[in-house]
CSV table of C-alpha atoms and ligand atoms in Angstrom, one decimal:
chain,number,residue,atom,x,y,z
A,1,UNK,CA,62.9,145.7,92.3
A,2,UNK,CA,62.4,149.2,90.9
A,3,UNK,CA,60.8,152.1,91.7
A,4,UNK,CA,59.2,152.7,88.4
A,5,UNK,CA,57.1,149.9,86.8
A,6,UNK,CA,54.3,149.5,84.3
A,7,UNK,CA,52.7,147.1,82.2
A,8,UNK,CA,52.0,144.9,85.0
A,9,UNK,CA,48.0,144.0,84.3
A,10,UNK,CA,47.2,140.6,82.4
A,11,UNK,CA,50.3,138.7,84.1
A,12,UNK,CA,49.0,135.0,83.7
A,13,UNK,CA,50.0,131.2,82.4
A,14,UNK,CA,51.5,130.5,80.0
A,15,UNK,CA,49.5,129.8,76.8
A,16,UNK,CA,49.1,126.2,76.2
A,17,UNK,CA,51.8,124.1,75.3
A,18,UNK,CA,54.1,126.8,75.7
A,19,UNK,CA,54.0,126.1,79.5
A,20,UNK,CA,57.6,124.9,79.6
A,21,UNK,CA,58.8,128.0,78.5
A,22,UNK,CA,58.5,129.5,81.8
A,23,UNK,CA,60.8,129.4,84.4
A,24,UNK,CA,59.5,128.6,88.0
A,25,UNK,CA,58.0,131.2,89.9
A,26,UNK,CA,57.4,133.1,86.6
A,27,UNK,CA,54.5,134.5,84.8
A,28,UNK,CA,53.4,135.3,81.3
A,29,UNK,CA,52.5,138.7,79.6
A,30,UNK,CA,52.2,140.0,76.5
A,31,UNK,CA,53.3,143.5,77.5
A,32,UNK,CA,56.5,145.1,78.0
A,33,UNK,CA,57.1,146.3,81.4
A,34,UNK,CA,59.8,149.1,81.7
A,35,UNK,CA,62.1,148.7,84.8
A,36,UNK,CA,64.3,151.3,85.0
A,37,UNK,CA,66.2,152.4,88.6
A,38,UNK,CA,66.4,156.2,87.5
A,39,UNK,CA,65.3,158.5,84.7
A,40,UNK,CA,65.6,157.4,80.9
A,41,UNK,CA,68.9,158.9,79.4
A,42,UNK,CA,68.9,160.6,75.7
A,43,UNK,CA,72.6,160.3,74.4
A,44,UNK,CA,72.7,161.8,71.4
A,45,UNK,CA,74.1,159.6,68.3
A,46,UNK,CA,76.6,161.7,67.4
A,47,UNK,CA,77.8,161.2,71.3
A,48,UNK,CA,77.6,157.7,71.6
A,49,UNK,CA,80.5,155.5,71.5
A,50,UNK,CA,81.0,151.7,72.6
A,51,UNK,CA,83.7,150.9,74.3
A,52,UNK,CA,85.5,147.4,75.9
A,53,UNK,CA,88.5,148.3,78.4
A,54,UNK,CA,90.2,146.2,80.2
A,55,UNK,CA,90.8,146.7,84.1
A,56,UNK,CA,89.7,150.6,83.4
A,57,UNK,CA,92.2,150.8,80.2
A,58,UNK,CA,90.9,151.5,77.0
A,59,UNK,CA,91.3,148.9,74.2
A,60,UNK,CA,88.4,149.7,71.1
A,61,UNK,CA,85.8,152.0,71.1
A,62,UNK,CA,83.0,152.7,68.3
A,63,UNK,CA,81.2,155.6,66.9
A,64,UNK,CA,77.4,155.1,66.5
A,65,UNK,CA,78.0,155.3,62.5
A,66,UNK,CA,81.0,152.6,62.7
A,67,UNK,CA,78.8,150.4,65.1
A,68,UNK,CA,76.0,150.5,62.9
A,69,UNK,CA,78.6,149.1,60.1
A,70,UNK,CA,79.5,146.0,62.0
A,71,UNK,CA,78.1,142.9,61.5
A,72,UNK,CA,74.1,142.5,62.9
A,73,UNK,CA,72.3,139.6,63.5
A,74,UNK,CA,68.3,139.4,64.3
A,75,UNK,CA,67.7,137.6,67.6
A,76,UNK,CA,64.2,136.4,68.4
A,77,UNK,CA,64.0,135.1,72.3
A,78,UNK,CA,61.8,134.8,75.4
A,79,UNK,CA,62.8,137.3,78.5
A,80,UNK,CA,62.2,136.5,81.9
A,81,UNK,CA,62.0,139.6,84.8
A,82,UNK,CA,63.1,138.8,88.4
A,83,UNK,CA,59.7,140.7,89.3
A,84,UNK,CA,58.3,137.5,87.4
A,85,UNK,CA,57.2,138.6,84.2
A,86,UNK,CA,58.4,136.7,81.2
A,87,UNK,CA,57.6,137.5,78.0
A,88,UNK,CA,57.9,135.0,74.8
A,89,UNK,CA,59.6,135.6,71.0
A,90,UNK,CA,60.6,139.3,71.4
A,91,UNK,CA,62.6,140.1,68.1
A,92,UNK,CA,66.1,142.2,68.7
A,93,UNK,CA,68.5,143.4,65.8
A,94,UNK,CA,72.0,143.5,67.6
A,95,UNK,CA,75.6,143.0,67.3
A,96,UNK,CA,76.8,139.9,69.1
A,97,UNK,CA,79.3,140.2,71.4
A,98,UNK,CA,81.5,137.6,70.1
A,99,UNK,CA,82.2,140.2,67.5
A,100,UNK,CA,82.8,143.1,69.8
A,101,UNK,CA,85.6,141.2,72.1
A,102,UNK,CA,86.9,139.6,69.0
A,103,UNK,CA,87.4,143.4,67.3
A,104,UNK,CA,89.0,144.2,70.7
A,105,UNK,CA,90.9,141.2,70.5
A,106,UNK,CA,90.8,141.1,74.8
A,107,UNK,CA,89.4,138.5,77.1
A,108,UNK,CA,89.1,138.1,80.7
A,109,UNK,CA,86.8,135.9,82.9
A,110,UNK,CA,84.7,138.7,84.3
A,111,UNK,CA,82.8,141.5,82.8
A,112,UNK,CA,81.5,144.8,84.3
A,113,UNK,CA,78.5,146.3,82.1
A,114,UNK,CA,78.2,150.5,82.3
A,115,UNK,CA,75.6,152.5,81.4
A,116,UNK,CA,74.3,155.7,80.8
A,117,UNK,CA,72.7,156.5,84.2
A,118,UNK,CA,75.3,154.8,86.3
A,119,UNK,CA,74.0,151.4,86.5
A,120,UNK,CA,76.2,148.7,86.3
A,121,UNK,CA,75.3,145.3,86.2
A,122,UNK,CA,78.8,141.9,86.3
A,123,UNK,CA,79.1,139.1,83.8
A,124,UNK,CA,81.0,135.9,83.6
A,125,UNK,CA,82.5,136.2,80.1
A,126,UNK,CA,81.3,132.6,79.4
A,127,UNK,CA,77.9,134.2,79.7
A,128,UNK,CA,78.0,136.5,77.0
A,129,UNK,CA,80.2,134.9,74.6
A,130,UNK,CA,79.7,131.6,72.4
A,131,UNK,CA,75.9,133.3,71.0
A,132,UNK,CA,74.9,134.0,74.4
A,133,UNK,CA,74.4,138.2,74.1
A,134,UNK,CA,74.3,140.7,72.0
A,135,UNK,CA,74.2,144.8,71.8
A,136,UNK,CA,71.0,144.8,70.6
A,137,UNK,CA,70.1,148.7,68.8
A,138,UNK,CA,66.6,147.1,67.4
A,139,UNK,CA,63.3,145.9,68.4
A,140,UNK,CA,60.1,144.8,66.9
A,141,UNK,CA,61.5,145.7,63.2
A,142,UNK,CA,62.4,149.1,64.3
A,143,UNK,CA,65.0,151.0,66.3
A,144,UNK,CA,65.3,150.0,70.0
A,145,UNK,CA,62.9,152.7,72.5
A,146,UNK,CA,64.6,155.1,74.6
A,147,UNK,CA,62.9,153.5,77.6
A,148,UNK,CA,63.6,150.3,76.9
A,149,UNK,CA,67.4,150.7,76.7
A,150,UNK,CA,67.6,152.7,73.3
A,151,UNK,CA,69.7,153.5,71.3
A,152,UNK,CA,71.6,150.3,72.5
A,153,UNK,CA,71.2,147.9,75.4
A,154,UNK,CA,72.7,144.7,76.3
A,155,UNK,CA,70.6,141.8,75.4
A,156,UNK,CA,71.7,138.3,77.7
A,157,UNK,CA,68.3,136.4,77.6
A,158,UNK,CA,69.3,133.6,79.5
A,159,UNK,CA,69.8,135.2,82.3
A,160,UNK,CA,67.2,137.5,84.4
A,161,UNK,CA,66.3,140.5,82.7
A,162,UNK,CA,68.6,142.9,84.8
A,163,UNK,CA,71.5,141.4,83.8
A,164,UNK,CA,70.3,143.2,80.0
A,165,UNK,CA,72.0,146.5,80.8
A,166,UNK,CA,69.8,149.3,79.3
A,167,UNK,CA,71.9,152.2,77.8
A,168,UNK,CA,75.3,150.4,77.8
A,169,UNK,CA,78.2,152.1,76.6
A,170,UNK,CA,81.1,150.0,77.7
A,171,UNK,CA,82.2,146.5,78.9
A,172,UNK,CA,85.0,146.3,81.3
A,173,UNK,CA,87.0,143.1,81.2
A,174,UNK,CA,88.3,142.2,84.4
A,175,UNK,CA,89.8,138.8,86.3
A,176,UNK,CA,87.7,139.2,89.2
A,177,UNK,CA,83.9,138.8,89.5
A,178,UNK,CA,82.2,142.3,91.4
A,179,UNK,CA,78.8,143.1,91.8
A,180,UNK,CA,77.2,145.6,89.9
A,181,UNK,CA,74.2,147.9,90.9
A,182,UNK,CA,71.3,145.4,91.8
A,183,UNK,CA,73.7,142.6,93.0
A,184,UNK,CA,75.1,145.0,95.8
A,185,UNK,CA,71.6,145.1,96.7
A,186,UNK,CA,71.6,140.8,97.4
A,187,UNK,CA,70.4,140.4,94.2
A,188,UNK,CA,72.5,137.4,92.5
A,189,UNK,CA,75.5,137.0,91.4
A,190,UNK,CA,74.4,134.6,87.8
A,191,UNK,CA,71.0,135.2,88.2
A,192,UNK,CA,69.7,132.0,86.1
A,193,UNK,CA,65.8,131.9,85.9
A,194,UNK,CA,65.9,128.1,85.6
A,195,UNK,CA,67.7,128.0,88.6
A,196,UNK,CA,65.7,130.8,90.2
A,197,UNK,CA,68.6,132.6,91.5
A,198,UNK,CA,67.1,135.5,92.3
A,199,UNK,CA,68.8,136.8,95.3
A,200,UNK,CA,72.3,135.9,97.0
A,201,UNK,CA,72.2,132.4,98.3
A,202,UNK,CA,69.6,131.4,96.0
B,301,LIG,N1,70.7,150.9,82.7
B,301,LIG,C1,69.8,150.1,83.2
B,301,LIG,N2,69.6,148.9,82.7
B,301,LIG,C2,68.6,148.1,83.2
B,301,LIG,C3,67.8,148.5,84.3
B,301,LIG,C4,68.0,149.8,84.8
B,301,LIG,O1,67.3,150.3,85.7
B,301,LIG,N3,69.0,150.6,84.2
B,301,LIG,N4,66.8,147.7,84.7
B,301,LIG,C5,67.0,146.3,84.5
B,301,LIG,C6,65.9,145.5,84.8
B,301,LIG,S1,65.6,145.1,86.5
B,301,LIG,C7,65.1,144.9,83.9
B,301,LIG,S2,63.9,143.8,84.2
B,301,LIG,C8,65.3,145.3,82.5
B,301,LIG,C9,64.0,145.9,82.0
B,301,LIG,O2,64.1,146.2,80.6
B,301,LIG,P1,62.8,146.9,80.0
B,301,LIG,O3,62.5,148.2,80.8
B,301,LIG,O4,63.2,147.1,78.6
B,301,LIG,O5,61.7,145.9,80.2
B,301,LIG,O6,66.3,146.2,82.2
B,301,LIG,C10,67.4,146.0,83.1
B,301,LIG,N5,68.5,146.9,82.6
B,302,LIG,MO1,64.0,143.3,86.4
């Protein structure tokens, strides 16, 4: 589902006893793939800002420094790629976001995820509330890669792997649900590896 991909080789079973781990139709690697639909944005710290709105209108926004002073939590979950890769027990350091609508003190049903680079990618609130997602700014003890989302990506692990908006910089609130930049393509809506809802109609 992306024009650049690598870290495909050694794609296999799941190690055993950890079989049940994998969604159907998945496979395991120890690698990690980058997927990105364009070219890797470099937003300087001192640029950044986080930002919930609500229906387009501004409600809270973040510096880098005042995001890095909110509360973090570290987050150690398997991932699961609509390509089919999964990969088990990757360790994130990120803010959940529970915190980040309860500092805004909004909440809708729907949520649209922007980017650096234009992607978008829709949310049910229920999905990335109650411990269900984080901004995640670490990975693997250190600070998050540039390619794979850095300095701050979205983190829903229950969901396929698109869903986990690389370079995200705001999260729109909304009351109605809209597809973002793979789901206009008739990718799904949820997008629940158990479920394998990979593409609309799934
Ligand atoms: N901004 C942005 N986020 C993105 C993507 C992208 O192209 N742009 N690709 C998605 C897809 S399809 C996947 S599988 C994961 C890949 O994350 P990774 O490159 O860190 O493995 O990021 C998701 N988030
Ligand atoms: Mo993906």
């Amino acid at each position: 589902m992306s024009p650049v991909s690598r870290g495909f080789r050694h794609l296999t079973r799941a190690p055993a006893g950890r079989e049940g781990r994998l969604p159907p139709g998945q496979y395991f690697t120890e690698g990690f793939p980058v997927l990105s639909a364009g070219p890797t944005p470099r937003t300087p710290p001192e640029e950044w800002t986080f930002s919930v709105t609500r229906g387009g209108q501004a409600v809270k926004s973040w510096t880098w420094e005042e995001f890095q002073g909110l509360p973090a939590e570290d987050i150690t979950v398997d991932i699961h790629c609509v390509t089919r890769w999964s990969k088990f027990d990757t360790g994130w350091r990120g803010v959940s976001v529970d915190t980040l609508l309860a500092q805004a003190g909004v909440d809708a049903p729907f949520v649209m995820a922007f980017c650096d680079g234009d992607y978008t990618t829709n949310l049910a609130a229920a999905d990335i509330t109650g411990g269900k997602a984080w901004v995640a700014f670490g990975f693997g003890g250190g600070p998050l890669a540039a390619e794979h989302g850095g300095p701050a990506r979205l983190l829903v692990p229950h969901l396929y792997f698109w869903k986990s908006a690389k370079w995200v910089r705001r999260l729109d609130l909304r009351e109605r649900d809209e597809p973002g930049f793979w789901e206009t393509y008739g990718y799904h809506m949820h997008g629940d590896p158990w479920r394998e809802q990979r593409y609309a109609g799934d």
